[in-house]
Amino acid sequence: MEKSLKNLWVISIIITQQLAFLSNASHSRKNIVPAFYVFGDSTVDPGNNNNINAHAKANVFPYGIDFNNCSTGRFTNGKTFADLIAIMLGLPMPPPYLGVSKSERYQVATGFNYASGSCGILNSTRARIYDLGARKFVITGIGQIGCIPISVTRTPFSQNCNEVVNQMVKPYSDKLPAKLEELQTQLSHSLFIILDTYNFFQKIRISPKNFGFKNVFDSCVQGGKPCANRKEYYFYDLVHPTEATNKVFANECFNGRELCFPHNIKKMIHAH
Ligand SMILES: *[C@@H]1O[C@H](CO)[C@@H](O)[C@H](O)[C@H]1NC(C)=O
Ligand SMILES: *[C@@H]1O[C@H](CO)[C@@H](O)[C@H](O)[C@H]1NC(C)=O
Ligand SMILES: *[C@@H]1O[C@H](CO)[C@@H](O)[C@H](O)[C@H]1NC(C)=O
């Protein structure tokens, strides 16, 4: 895994997300997931960057306008994909690890969110997670970075993705399934799900209306002001999706068949 990750490090720190959840095998037979841990970048960061010396921060208005108008540090208007999955699992939204005091950390048994905007991936991550007991993993591919508003080129009559960028990141998603299959074989009792963001985004882009979107090219926030119809926008800022988008992805990965492979999360919870 390290090799393919290393090659795409520069890209993957921008907007990929990696997340994993850990399930106590004996509990999962009763269909309960005891804890949910999140590792990733800005797409799932709940505020870890607020108090560190990082450029990527979102604890300012208009982030969080639909999160009780509270700029928690989430890079979106409302909840992230990870927040929504936690809710579907019946768990609390995992708090930002750096937002919880050292003494309180011992009281949290249902998982933390370690995601940090603009993060990278360390070689030790895989060992940082499986050896600690995680068995069920949801791993995302890299989306079509060439289609985020900051990459799109606009002409009076059209909006075009930067296909050079898309082709640069595509091999990651293409190679991920085989790599995860290999890991699943090597790591006993592990289960991996892939979030095929690359191809699912393509489906949304071809027929946005089917998913409730009217705009899949522009940032909802313009000139520092959020748009009123946030539910119709795919992107909240120049890089990150709206809560509406996160909901489409969370619902599809949890219950559907078009985004997550080889199973959706609901099925994985029941598998052991
Ligand atoms: C998993 O659940 C079993 C049964 O409730 C318990 O004995 C065990 O300590 C749990 N393991 C972890 C890692 O929480
Ligand atoms: C949300 O918070 C911002 C910044 O604190 C404030 O300017 C704005 O009026 C608030 N909006 C609502 C709807 O409360
Ligand atoms: C990570 O692993 C790769 C492949 O084994 C190695 O080439 C690279 O130097 C490692 N990077 C770090 C920072 O240890």
Coordinates of C-alpha atoms and ligand atoms in Angstrom, one line a residue:
M1 CA 0.0 0.0 0.0
E2 CA 2.8 2.4 0.9
K3 CA 4.1 2.6 -2.6
S4 CA 0.9 3.6 -4.3
L5 CA 0.2 6.1 -1.5
K6 CA 3.6 7.6 -1.7
N7 CA 3.3 8.3 -5.4
L8 CA 0.1 10.2 -4.9
W9 CA 1.0 11.9 -1.6
V10 CA 0.9 15.4 -2.9
I11 CA -2.6 14.9 -4.4
S12 CA -4.0 12.8 -1.6
I13 CA -3.2 15.4 1.1
I14 CA -5.5 17.8 -0.6
I15 CA -8.9 16.2 -0.6
T16 CA -8.9 12.5 -0.1
Q17 CA -10.3 11.0 3.0
Q18 CA -9.4 7.8 4.7
L19 CA -11.6 6.5 7.4
A20 CA -11.8 3.4 9.3
F21 CA -14.1 2.0 11.8
L22 CA -13.4 -0.5 14.4
S23 CA -15.8 -3.0 15.5
N24 CA -15.6 -5.4 18.4
A25 CA -16.2 -8.7 16.6
S26 CA -18.3 -10.2 19.4
H27 CA -20.5 -7.2 19.5
S28 CA -20.9 -7.0 15.8
R29 CA -22.7 -10.3 15.9
K30 CA -25.4 -8.4 17.8
N31 CA -25.3 -5.8 15.0
I32 CA -23.7 -3.2 17.2
V33 CA -20.7 -1.2 16.2
P34 CA -19.0 -0.2 19.5
A35 CA -16.7 2.5 18.2
F36 CA -16.0 4.5 15.1
Y37 CA -12.6 6.0 14.4
V38 CA -11.9 8.4 11.6
F39 CA -8.6 9.2 9.9
G40 CA -8.6 11.6 7.0
D41 CA -8.2 15.1 5.7
S42 CA -10.4 18.2 5.5
T43 CA -13.4 16.4 4.0
V44 CA -13.9 14.7 7.4
D45 CA -11.9 17.0 9.8
P46 CA -14.3 18.0 12.7
G47 CA -11.9 20.7 14.0
N48 CA -8.6 19.1 14.8
N49 CA -6.8 21.9 13.0
N50 CA -8.3 24.8 15.0
N51 CA -5.5 25.0 17.5
I52 CA -2.5 23.8 15.5
N53 CA -0.2 25.8 13.3
A54 CA -1.8 24.8 10.0
H55 CA -2.9 26.7 6.9
A56 CA -6.0 24.6 6.4
K57 CA -8.5 25.9 8.9
A58 CA -12.3 26.3 8.7
N59 CA -13.3 27.6 12.1
V60 CA -14.6 30.8 10.6
F61 CA -18.0 31.9 9.2
P62 CA -19.5 30.8 6.8
Y63 CA -18.3 27.3 7.6
G64 CA -20.9 25.6 9.9
I65 CA -23.8 27.8 9.0
D66 CA -26.0 24.7 9.0
F67 CA -24.2 23.3 12.1
N68 CA -26.1 25.6 14.5
N69 CA -24.2 28.4 12.7
C70 CA -21.2 27.2 14.7
S71 CA -17.8 27.2 12.9
T72 CA -16.5 24.1 14.5
G73 CA -13.6 23.7 12.0
R74 CA -15.6 21.5 9.6
F75 CA -14.9 22.4 6.0
T76 CA -18.5 22.4 5.1
N77 CA -21.8 24.1 5.9
G78 CA -23.1 21.3 8.1
K79 CA -22.1 17.8 8.9
T80 CA -19.3 15.8 7.3
F81 CA -19.6 12.4 5.7
A82 CA -18.1 10.9 8.9
D83 CA -20.5 12.7 11.2
L84 CA -23.4 11.3 9.1
I85 CA -22.1 7.7 9.2
A86 CA -21.6 7.9 13.0
I87 CA -25.3 9.0 13.3
M88 CA -26.4 6.1 11.1
L89 CA -24.3 3.7 13.3
G90 CA -26.1 5.0 16.3
L91 CA -23.0 6.5 17.7
P92 CA -22.0 10.0 18.8
M93 CA -20.2 12.0 16.2
P94 CA -16.6 11.2 17.0
P95 CA -15.1 14.3 18.6
P96 CA -11.9 15.9 17.2
Y97 CA -9.1 14.2 19.2
L98 CA -7.3 17.5 19.7
G99 CA -10.6 19.1 20.9
V100 CA -10.8 16.9 23.9
S101 CA -8.7 17.5 27.0
K102 CA -6.2 14.8 28.0
S103 CA -8.2 13.8 31.0
E104 CA -11.5 13.6 29.1
R105 CA -9.9 11.4 26.4
Y106 CA -10.1 8.4 28.7
Q107 CA -13.8 8.7 29.0
V108 CA -14.5 8.5 25.3
A109 CA -15.1 4.9 24.4
T110 CA -17.0 5.3 21.1
G111 CA -14.2 6.6 19.0
F112 CA -12.3 9.7 18.0
N113 CA -11.9 11.6 14.8
Y114 CA -8.2 12.2 14.0
A115 CA -8.8 13.8 10.6
S116 CA -6.8 16.8 9.9
G117 CA -7.2 19.1 6.9
S118 CA -4.3 18.9 4.5
C119 CA -2.9 15.8 6.1
G120 CA -0.7 13.2 4.5
I121 CA -0.4 9.5 5.0
L122 CA 2.4 7.9 7.0
N123 CA 3.9 4.5 6.4
S124 CA 3.1 3.5 10.0
T125 CA -0.6 4.2 9.6
R126 CA -1.6 0.6 8.7
A127 CA 0.3 -0.9 11.5
R128 CA -1.3 2.5 13.7
I129 CA -4.7 1.0 13.1
Y130 CA -4.9 -2.9 12.5
D131 CA -2.6 -3.7 15.4
L132 CA -4.7 -1.6 17.7
G133 CA -7.7 -3.8 17.0
A134 CA -9.5 -2.2 14.0
R135 CA -11.1 -4.9 11.8
K136 CA -13.6 -3.2 9.6
F137 CA -12.4 -0.4 7.3
V138 CA -14.0 2.0 4.9
I139 CA -11.3 3.4 2.6
T140 CA -12.0 6.1 0.1
G141 CA -10.5 6.5 -3.3
I142 CA -9.6 9.9 -4.6
G143 CA -12.3 11.9 -6.2
Q144 CA -12.2 13.8 -9.4
I145 CA -10.0 16.6 -8.2
G146 CA -10.0 18.1 -11.7
C147 CA -13.7 18.8 -11.2
I148 CA -13.6 20.8 -8.0
P149 CA -14.4 24.5 -8.5
I150 CA -10.8 25.5 -8.1
S151 CA -9.8 23.3 -11.0
V152 CA -12.7 23.8 -13.4
T153 CA -12.2 26.1 -16.4
R154 CA -15.1 28.2 -17.4
T155 CA -16.1 29.6 -20.8
P156 CA -19.2 31.6 -21.5
F157 CA -21.0 28.4 -22.5
S158 CA -19.4 25.6 -20.6
Q159 CA -17.6 24.4 -17.6
N160 CA -14.9 21.9 -18.0
C161 CA -13.0 19.7 -15.6
N162 CA -9.3 19.6 -15.7
E163 CA -8.9 16.2 -17.2
V164 CA -5.1 16.3 -16.8
V165 CA -5.6 16.4 -13.1
N166 CA -8.3 13.7 -13.2
Q167 CA -6.1 11.4 -15.2
M168 CA -3.3 11.9 -12.7
V169 CA -5.3 10.8 -9.7
K170 CA -7.4 8.1 -11.4
P171 CA -4.7 5.3 -11.0
Y172 CA -5.0 5.5 -7.3
S173 CA -8.7 4.6 -7.4
D174 CA -8.1 2.0 -10.1
K175 CA -5.4 0.2 -8.1
L176 CA -7.0 0.5 -4.7
P177 CA -9.3 -2.5 -5.0
A178 CA -6.5 -5.0 -5.7
K179 CA -4.4 -3.5 -2.9
L180 CA -7.2 -3.7 -0.4
E181 CA -8.0 -7.3 -1.4
E182 CA -4.3 -8.1 -0.7
L183 CA -4.5 -6.4 2.7
Q184 CA -7.7 -8.3 3.6
T185 CA -5.9 -11.5 2.8
Q186 CA -2.8 -10.6 4.9
L187 CA -4.7 -9.2 7.9
S188 CA -6.8 -11.9 9.3
H189 CA -10.4 -11.2 10.1
S190 CA -10.2 -7.8 8.4
L191 CA -12.9 -6.4 6.1
F192 CA -12.4 -3.6 3.7
I193 CA -14.9 -1.5 1.8
I194 CA -13.9 0.9 -0.9
L195 CA -15.7 4.2 -1.4
D196 CA -15.6 4.7 -5.2
T197 CA -15.8 8.5 -5.1
Y198 CA -14.3 8.8 -8.5
N199 CA -17.0 7.0 -10.4
F200 CA -19.9 8.0 -8.2
F201 CA -19.1 11.6 -8.7
Q202 CA -19.2 11.0 -12.5
K203 CA -22.8 9.6 -12.1
I204 CA -23.8 12.7 -10.2
R205 CA -22.2 15.0 -12.7
I206 CA -24.0 13.3 -15.6
S207 CA -27.5 13.5 -13.9
P208 CA -27.3 16.0 -11.0
K209 CA -31.1 16.3 -10.8
N210 CA -31.4 12.6 -9.9
F211 CA -29.4 13.4 -6.8
G212 CA -31.1 16.7 -5.9
F213 CA -28.4 19.0 -7.3
K214 CA -28.8 22.0 -9.6
N215 CA -25.1 23.0 -9.5
V216 CA -22.2 20.7 -9.5
F217 CA -19.5 23.1 -10.7
D218 CA -19.5 26.2 -8.6
S219 CA -18.8 27.0 -5.0
C220 CA -21.9 27.8 -3.0
V221 CA -19.9 30.4 -1.1
Q222 CA -19.2 33.4 -3.2
G223 CA -17.4 36.5 -2.0
G224 CA -17.5 35.1 1.6
K225 CA -21.2 34.7 1.5
P226 CA -23.0 31.3 1.4
C227 CA -25.7 30.7 -1.2
A228 CA -29.3 30.4 0.1
N229 CA -30.0 27.1 -1.8
R230 CA -27.2 25.1 -0.2
K231 CA -29.1 21.9 -0.7
E232 CA -28.8 22.3 -4.5
Y233 CA -25.1 22.8 -4.6
Y234 CA -22.6 20.0 -4.7
F235 CA -19.7 22.2 -3.5
Y236 CA -19.7 24.5 -0.5
D237 CA -16.4 26.2 -1.1
L238 CA -13.8 25.9 -3.9
V239 CA -12.8 22.4 -2.8
H240 CA -15.2 20.8 -0.3
P241 CA -18.7 19.4 -0.7
T242 CA -21.8 20.7 1.0
E243 CA -23.7 18.7 3.7
A244 CA -26.2 17.9 1.0
T245 CA -23.5 16.1 -0.9
N246 CA -22.2 14.4 2.2
K247 CA -25.7 13.1 2.8
V248 CA -26.0 11.6 -0.6
F249 CA -22.6 9.9 -0.1
A250 CA -23.4 8.7 3.4
N251 CA -26.8 7.3 2.5
E252 CA -25.4 5.6 -0.6
C253 CA -22.4 4.0 1.2
F254 CA -24.5 2.9 4.2
N255 CA -27.5 1.5 2.3
G256 CA -26.9 1.6 -1.4
R257 CA -25.0 -0.3 -4.1
E258 CA -23.5 2.4 -6.3
L259 CA -20.8 3.8 -4.2
C260 CA -19.3 1.3 -1.8
F261 CA -17.8 -2.0 -2.8
P262 CA -18.0 -5.0 -2.4
H263 CA -20.6 -4.2 0.3
N264 CA -22.3 -1.3 1.8
I265 CA -21.6 -0.4 5.4
K266 CA -24.9 -1.9 6.6
K267 CA -23.9 -5.2 5.2
M268 CA -20.4 -5.0 6.6
I269 CA -21.7 -4.4 10.1
H270 CA -23.5 -7.7 9.9
A271 CA -20.5 -9.6 8.4
H272 CA -18.0 -11.2 10.7
Ligands
LIG1 C1 -15.3 -7.0 23.0 O1 -16.5 -7.5 23.6 C2 -16.3 -8.5 24.5 C3 -17.7 -9.1 24.9 O2 -18.6 -8.0 25.4 C4 -15.5 -8.1 25.7 O3 -15.2 -9.1 26.6 C5 -14.2 -7.6 25.1 O4 -13.4 -7.0 26.1 C6 -14.4 -6.5 24.1 N1 -13.1 -6.1 23.4 C7 -12.8 -4.9 23.3 C8 -11.5 -4.6 22.6 O5 -13.5 -3.9 23.6
LIG2 C1 -24.0 33.2 11.9 O1 -22.8 33.6 12.5 C2 -22.3 34.7 11.8 C3 -20.9 35.0 12.4 O2 -20.9 34.9 13.8 C4 -23.2 35.9 11.9 O3 -22.6 37.1 11.3 C5 -24.5 35.6 11.3 O4 -25.4 36.6 11.5 C6 -25.1 34.3 11.9 N1 -26.2 33.9 11.1 C7 -27.3 33.5 11.7 C8 -28.4 33.0 10.8 O5 -27.5 33.4 12.9
LIG3 C1 7.8 4.6 3.5 O1 8.0 3.3 2.9 C2 8.6 3.4 1.6 C3 8.5 2.0 1.0 O2 8.9 1.0 1.9 C4 10.0 3.9 1.7 O3 10.6 4.0 0.5 C5 10.0 5.3 2.3 O4 11.2 5.8 2.5 C6 9.2 5.3 3.6 N1 9.0 6.7 4.1 C7 9.2 7.1 5.3 C8 9.0 8.5 5.6 O5 9.6 6.3 6.2

